[in-house]
Amino acid sequence: MKLPLLHKTLATILALGISVPLLAAGTAVKYHVNIPPSVDLSYKIMSRQKGFPVEGEAVVKWETADKKFSVANEARAMLVGKILDARSEGVIDDYGLAPTSFTEKRFRKGATTTSFDRSAGVIRFSGSEDTYPLSGGEQDRSSAVWQLIAIARAAHGKFKPGSEWTFSVAGRNDAHAWTFKVLKQEKIATALGTLNTLHVTRVHEPDSGDQQIDIWLAPQQEWYPARIRYSESDGDYIEQTLESISKKSS
C-alpha cells in the first residue's frame, strides 16, 4: 500500500471508531527527524484528580547524546503530592527515537513498565502477558511527544494545519497506531510571554476510553511544548503550561 493511501486508510478507520492495531510490519513510515537539543522544561499545572481540582508544578527533563535519549516527566500537586512520574529511555536509529523502556506511575495507580525487547522483536508489558511485534518506529507515551517534535523540526512547511502523522505507540498494557493531527495556530499565554504555537491533537476512536493528548508546540522555542494536556476518560486531566526553559550544553 502506498504511504499516502496508508495515511488516508488509517484516518478513515479512526473516524469510524474502529480499533486500530499496530502498523503492519514494513508499513511504518521513516519520517525525517531533527532531534531537539537537551533541555529542562518547567511547567505550571492545572489538573483534576479523582474529581478534585488541584494545582502544582511539573518538570520535564529531555536529554540526548551519543545516539541515546531519555525523557523524564514528573508532576506534583499541592496537598496530594506526586500525580505523575514517567520516564522513557532508548537510542536513536533510522526511524528517530527508539525507546528501550518506559515506566509510568500515575496518582493512586500502580507503576507499570513497558519494555522494547529488540533482540526478540517484541514489546512486553509488566501489567499484561500480551506481546506486540517490534519492527521499527514504535514509541511509548512519553517518547511519542518528542518523536513528534523531532518530526516537526525536520518537516518545515509540511507540518501545518490539516497534516497528520502516524506511528505506533505502546501504552501500559497494549500498543496501537496513533495519529496526530495538526489543528491550527494558537497564541498561548505563558510565564515567558505570549508564544505562537501549533495545536496538535491525538485523533482516536470515540468512546475508546483511552488517554487523550493535546500538545501546543512552539516553533520559535525549538518546537518545545508550550502546553501539554493529558485527559482521561473519567474526566481527570493534567494540563502543563510552560514557565521556564533551561537549555543544557551539549
Short mmCIF file of C-alpha atoms in Angstrom, two decimals:
data_model
loop_
_atom_site.label_atom_id
_atom_site.label_comp_id
_atom_site.label_asym_id
_atom_site.label_seq_id
_atom_site.Cartn_x
_atom_site.Cartn_y
_atom_site.Cartn_z
CA MET A 1 0.00 0.00 0.00
CA LYS A 2 1.39 3.41 -0.94
CA LEU A 3 2.13 5.72 2.00
CA PRO A 4 -0.46 8.44 1.18
CA LEU A 5 -3.13 5.75 0.87
CA LEU A 6 -1.98 4.23 4.15
CA HIS A 7 -2.45 7.55 5.96
CA LYS A 8 -5.94 8.04 4.43
CA THR A 9 -6.94 4.50 5.36
CA LEU A 10 -5.83 4.95 8.97
CA ALA A 11 -7.65 8.27 9.23
CA THR A 12 -10.85 6.67 7.89
CA ILE A 13 -10.61 3.78 10.34
CA LEU A 14 -10.11 6.18 13.24
CA ALA A 15 -13.05 8.33 12.14
CA LEU A 16 -15.31 5.29 12.03
CA GLY A 17 -14.35 4.32 15.57
CA ILE A 18 -12.68 1.02 14.65
CA SER A 19 -9.87 -0.24 16.88
CA VAL A 20 -6.52 0.31 15.21
CA PRO A 21 -3.71 -2.19 15.85
CA LEU A 22 -0.03 -1.62 15.39
CA LEU A 23 1.07 -0.65 11.93
CA ALA A 24 1.76 -3.79 9.92
CA ALA A 25 5.38 -4.82 9.58
CA GLY A 26 7.07 -2.94 6.76
CA THR A 27 4.47 -0.13 6.63
CA ALA A 28 5.90 2.14 9.35
CA VAL A 29 6.93 5.49 7.89
CA LYS A 30 10.56 6.56 8.25
CA TYR A 31 9.95 10.25 8.84
CA HIS A 32 12.81 12.69 8.58
CA VAL A 33 13.71 13.84 12.10
CA ASN A 34 15.71 16.64 13.68
CA ILE A 35 16.35 15.74 17.32
CA PRO A 36 15.80 18.73 19.67
CA PRO A 37 18.63 19.84 21.98
CA SER A 38 18.69 18.72 25.62
CA VAL A 39 16.63 20.88 27.97
CA ASP A 40 14.85 21.12 31.31
CA LEU A 41 11.33 22.49 31.00
CA SER A 42 9.35 23.73 33.99
CA TYR A 43 5.57 23.89 33.87
CA LYS A 44 2.69 25.14 35.94
CA ILE A 45 -0.03 22.52 36.13
CA MET A 46 -3.76 22.64 36.48
CA SER A 47 -5.38 19.27 36.98
CA ARG A 48 -8.38 17.32 38.15
CA GLN A 49 -7.65 14.18 40.13
CA LYS A 50 -10.42 11.88 41.35
CA GLY A 51 -12.85 14.71 40.62
CA PHE A 52 -10.99 17.36 42.64
CA PRO A 53 -9.24 20.38 41.07
CA VAL A 54 -5.59 20.68 42.08
CA GLU A 55 -2.67 22.89 41.07
CA GLY A 56 1.05 22.26 41.09
CA GLU A 57 4.19 22.12 39.02
CA ALA A 58 5.90 19.76 36.62
CA VAL A 59 9.40 19.30 35.28
CA VAL A 60 10.29 17.61 32.00
CA LYS A 61 13.94 16.65 31.55
CA TRP A 62 14.92 15.84 27.96
CA GLU A 63 18.45 14.60 27.32
CA THR A 64 20.15 13.36 24.18
CA ALA A 65 23.77 12.49 23.47
CA ASP A 66 25.76 9.81 21.66
CA LYS A 67 22.71 8.46 19.81
CA LYS A 68 20.84 7.92 23.08
CA PHE A 69 17.95 9.76 24.70
CA SER A 70 15.96 9.94 27.91
CA VAL A 71 12.90 11.95 28.92
CA ALA A 72 11.55 12.19 32.46
CA ASN A 73 8.25 13.84 33.36
CA GLU A 74 7.37 14.47 37.00
CA ALA A 75 4.27 16.36 38.11
CA ARG A 76 3.39 17.32 41.68
CA ALA A 77 0.20 18.87 43.00
CA MET A 78 -0.46 20.69 46.25
CA LEU A 79 -1.93 18.56 49.01
CA VAL A 80 -1.78 15.27 47.08
CA GLY A 81 1.92 15.14 46.12
CA LYS A 82 3.21 13.38 43.03
CA ILE A 83 0.50 12.75 40.42
CA LEU A 84 2.69 11.64 37.52
CA ASP A 85 6.13 10.09 37.31
CA ALA A 86 7.15 8.80 33.89
CA ARG A 87 10.47 8.01 32.26
CA SER A 88 11.44 6.82 28.80
CA GLU A 89 14.91 5.98 27.58
CA GLY A 90 16.41 4.44 24.50
CA VAL A 91 18.51 5.03 21.42
CA ILE A 92 18.22 7.00 18.18
CA ASP A 93 18.01 4.98 14.97
CA ASP A 94 16.85 5.42 11.35
CA TYR A 95 13.25 5.92 12.49
CA GLY A 96 14.14 8.55 15.09
CA LEU A 97 13.60 7.73 18.77
CA ALA A 98 13.75 4.02 19.58
CA PRO A 99 12.77 3.52 23.25
CA THR A 100 14.04 0.53 25.18
CA SER A 101 11.98 1.02 28.35
CA PHE A 102 9.13 3.15 29.63
CA THR A 103 7.99 3.37 33.25
CA GLU A 104 4.92 5.26 34.43
CA LYS A 105 3.29 5.87 37.81
CA ARG A 106 0.04 7.83 37.97
CA PHE A 107 -1.82 9.13 41.00
CA ARG A 108 -3.28 6.24 43.01
CA LYS A 109 -2.39 3.76 40.29
CA GLY A 110 0.32 1.13 40.29
CA ALA A 111 3.58 1.64 38.42
CA THR A 112 3.90 -0.07 35.05
CA THR A 113 6.87 -0.85 32.80
CA THR A 114 6.83 -1.28 29.05
CA SER A 115 9.91 -2.98 27.58
CA PHE A 116 11.00 -2.87 23.96
CA ASP A 117 12.90 -6.14 23.52
CA ARG A 118 14.72 -5.54 20.25
CA SER A 119 16.67 -8.79 20.34
CA ALA A 120 13.40 -10.75 20.46
CA GLY A 121 11.48 -8.27 18.31
CA VAL A 122 8.60 -7.78 20.76
CA ILE A 123 7.11 -5.23 23.14
CA ARG A 124 6.40 -6.54 26.65
CA PHE A 125 4.22 -5.12 29.45
CA SER A 126 4.51 -5.58 33.21
CA GLY A 127 0.73 -5.41 33.53
CA SER A 128 -0.14 -7.86 30.78
CA GLU A 129 1.04 -11.14 29.30
CA ASP A 130 0.33 -9.84 25.81
CA THR A 131 3.21 -9.02 23.50
CA TYR A 132 3.28 -6.96 20.34
CA PRO A 133 5.67 -7.17 17.38
CA LEU A 134 8.52 -4.67 17.26
CA SER A 135 9.63 -3.83 13.74
CA GLY A 136 10.80 -0.22 13.91
CA GLY A 137 9.41 3.25 14.65
CA GLU A 138 7.37 2.26 17.73
CA GLN A 139 7.14 4.78 20.59
CA ASP A 140 5.90 4.90 24.18
CA ARG A 141 3.61 7.56 25.63
CA SER A 142 6.49 9.84 26.64
CA SER A 143 8.79 9.38 23.67
CA ALA A 144 5.84 9.87 21.28
CA VAL A 145 5.72 13.59 22.15
CA TRP A 146 9.44 14.03 21.46
CA GLN A 147 9.31 11.95 18.29
CA LEU A 148 6.57 14.31 17.11
CA ILE A 149 8.77 17.30 17.99
CA ALA A 150 11.68 15.79 16.04
CA ILE A 151 9.38 15.23 13.04
CA ALA A 152 8.04 18.80 13.22
CA ARG A 153 11.56 20.24 13.35
CA ALA A 154 12.51 18.38 10.16
CA ALA A 155 9.22 18.75 8.28
CA HIS A 156 9.37 22.54 7.95
CA GLY A 157 6.34 23.76 5.97
CA LYS A 158 4.79 20.28 5.77
CA PHE A 159 3.96 20.34 9.49
CA LYS A 160 0.91 22.55 9.08
CA PRO A 161 -2.80 22.61 9.98
CA GLY A 162 -4.57 19.63 8.46
CA SER A 163 -1.47 17.43 8.26
CA GLU A 164 -1.45 14.07 10.04
CA TRP A 165 1.44 11.99 11.38
CA THR A 166 1.06 8.35 12.33
CA PHE A 167 3.26 5.92 14.25
CA SER A 168 2.76 3.04 16.68
CA VAL A 169 2.65 3.83 20.41
CA ALA A 170 2.84 1.39 23.31
CA GLY A 171 0.94 2.20 26.48
CA ARG A 172 0.67 0.39 29.80
CA ASN A 173 -0.93 -2.82 28.50
CA ASP A 174 -1.09 -2.68 24.71
CA ALA A 175 0.07 -0.87 21.59
CA HIS A 176 -1.78 0.82 18.74
CA ALA A 177 -1.23 3.13 15.81
CA TRP A 178 -1.62 6.75 16.90
CA THR A 179 -2.39 9.58 14.52
CA PHE A 180 -1.53 13.15 15.50
CA LYS A 181 -3.33 15.91 13.62
CA VAL A 182 -2.16 19.50 13.42
CA LEU A 183 -5.26 21.58 14.16
CA LYS A 184 -4.37 25.26 13.98
CA GLN A 185 -2.05 28.07 15.04
CA GLU A 186 -2.76 29.42 18.51
CA LYS A 187 -1.25 32.02 20.83
CA ILE A 188 -0.56 30.68 24.33
CA ALA A 189 -0.11 32.92 27.37
CA THR A 190 2.84 31.67 29.46
CA ALA A 191 5.25 32.97 32.08
CA LEU A 192 7.66 33.54 29.18
CA GLY A 193 5.12 35.77 27.44
CA THR A 194 2.71 35.00 24.63
CA LEU A 195 4.02 32.19 22.43
CA ASN A 196 2.99 31.35 18.90
CA THR A 197 2.16 27.63 18.79
CA LEU A 198 0.74 24.88 16.66
CA HIS A 199 -2.02 22.91 18.38
CA VAL A 200 -1.68 19.18 17.75
CA THR A 201 -4.13 16.57 18.98
CA ARG A 202 -4.20 12.82 19.08
CA VAL A 203 -7.02 11.50 16.88
CA HIS A 204 -8.59 8.33 18.23
CA GLU A 205 -11.83 6.40 18.10
CA PRO A 206 -14.80 7.83 20.04
CA ASP A 207 -15.64 6.20 23.37
CA SER A 208 -12.35 4.30 23.33
CA GLY A 209 -11.66 5.16 26.97
CA ASP A 210 -8.04 5.85 26.07
CA GLN A 211 -5.99 8.84 27.11
CA GLN A 212 -6.41 12.00 25.02
CA ILE A 213 -3.32 14.13 24.36
CA ASP A 214 -3.23 17.72 23.15
CA ILE A 215 0.10 19.42 22.52
CA TRP A 216 0.88 23.05 21.71
CA LEU A 217 4.34 23.20 20.07
CA ALA A 218 6.32 26.45 19.99
CA PRO A 219 8.39 26.68 16.76
CA GLN A 220 10.35 29.72 17.98
CA GLN A 221 11.40 27.79 21.10
CA GLU A 222 13.00 24.77 19.38
CA TRP A 223 9.46 23.32 18.98
CA TYR A 224 9.37 22.53 22.72
CA PRO A 225 5.84 22.02 24.10
CA ALA A 226 4.36 25.29 25.40
CA ARG A 227 1.43 23.32 26.78
CA ILE A 228 0.52 19.65 27.11
CA ARG A 229 -2.82 18.32 28.27
CA TYR A 230 -3.43 14.67 29.19
CA SER A 231 -7.15 13.89 29.53
CA GLU A 232 -8.61 10.66 30.89
CA SER A 233 -12.00 9.15 30.08
CA ASP A 234 -13.16 9.59 33.69
CA GLY A 235 -12.75 13.39 33.49
CA ASP A 236 -9.38 13.60 35.22
CA TYR A 237 -6.70 15.60 33.43
CA ILE A 238 -3.27 17.17 33.78
CA GLU A 239 -2.54 20.39 31.88
CA GLN A 240 1.02 21.68 31.85
CA THR A 241 1.79 25.25 30.73
CA LEU A 242 5.39 26.31 30.19
CA GLU A 243 7.07 28.51 32.80
CA SER A 244 10.80 28.28 32.07
CA ILE A 245 13.33 26.80 29.66
CA SER A 246 16.79 25.75 30.83
CA LYS A 247 18.90 24.61 27.88
CA LYS A 248 21.82 22.27 28.52
CA SER A 249 25.26 22.48 26.98
CA SER A 250 25.99 19.67 24.55
#
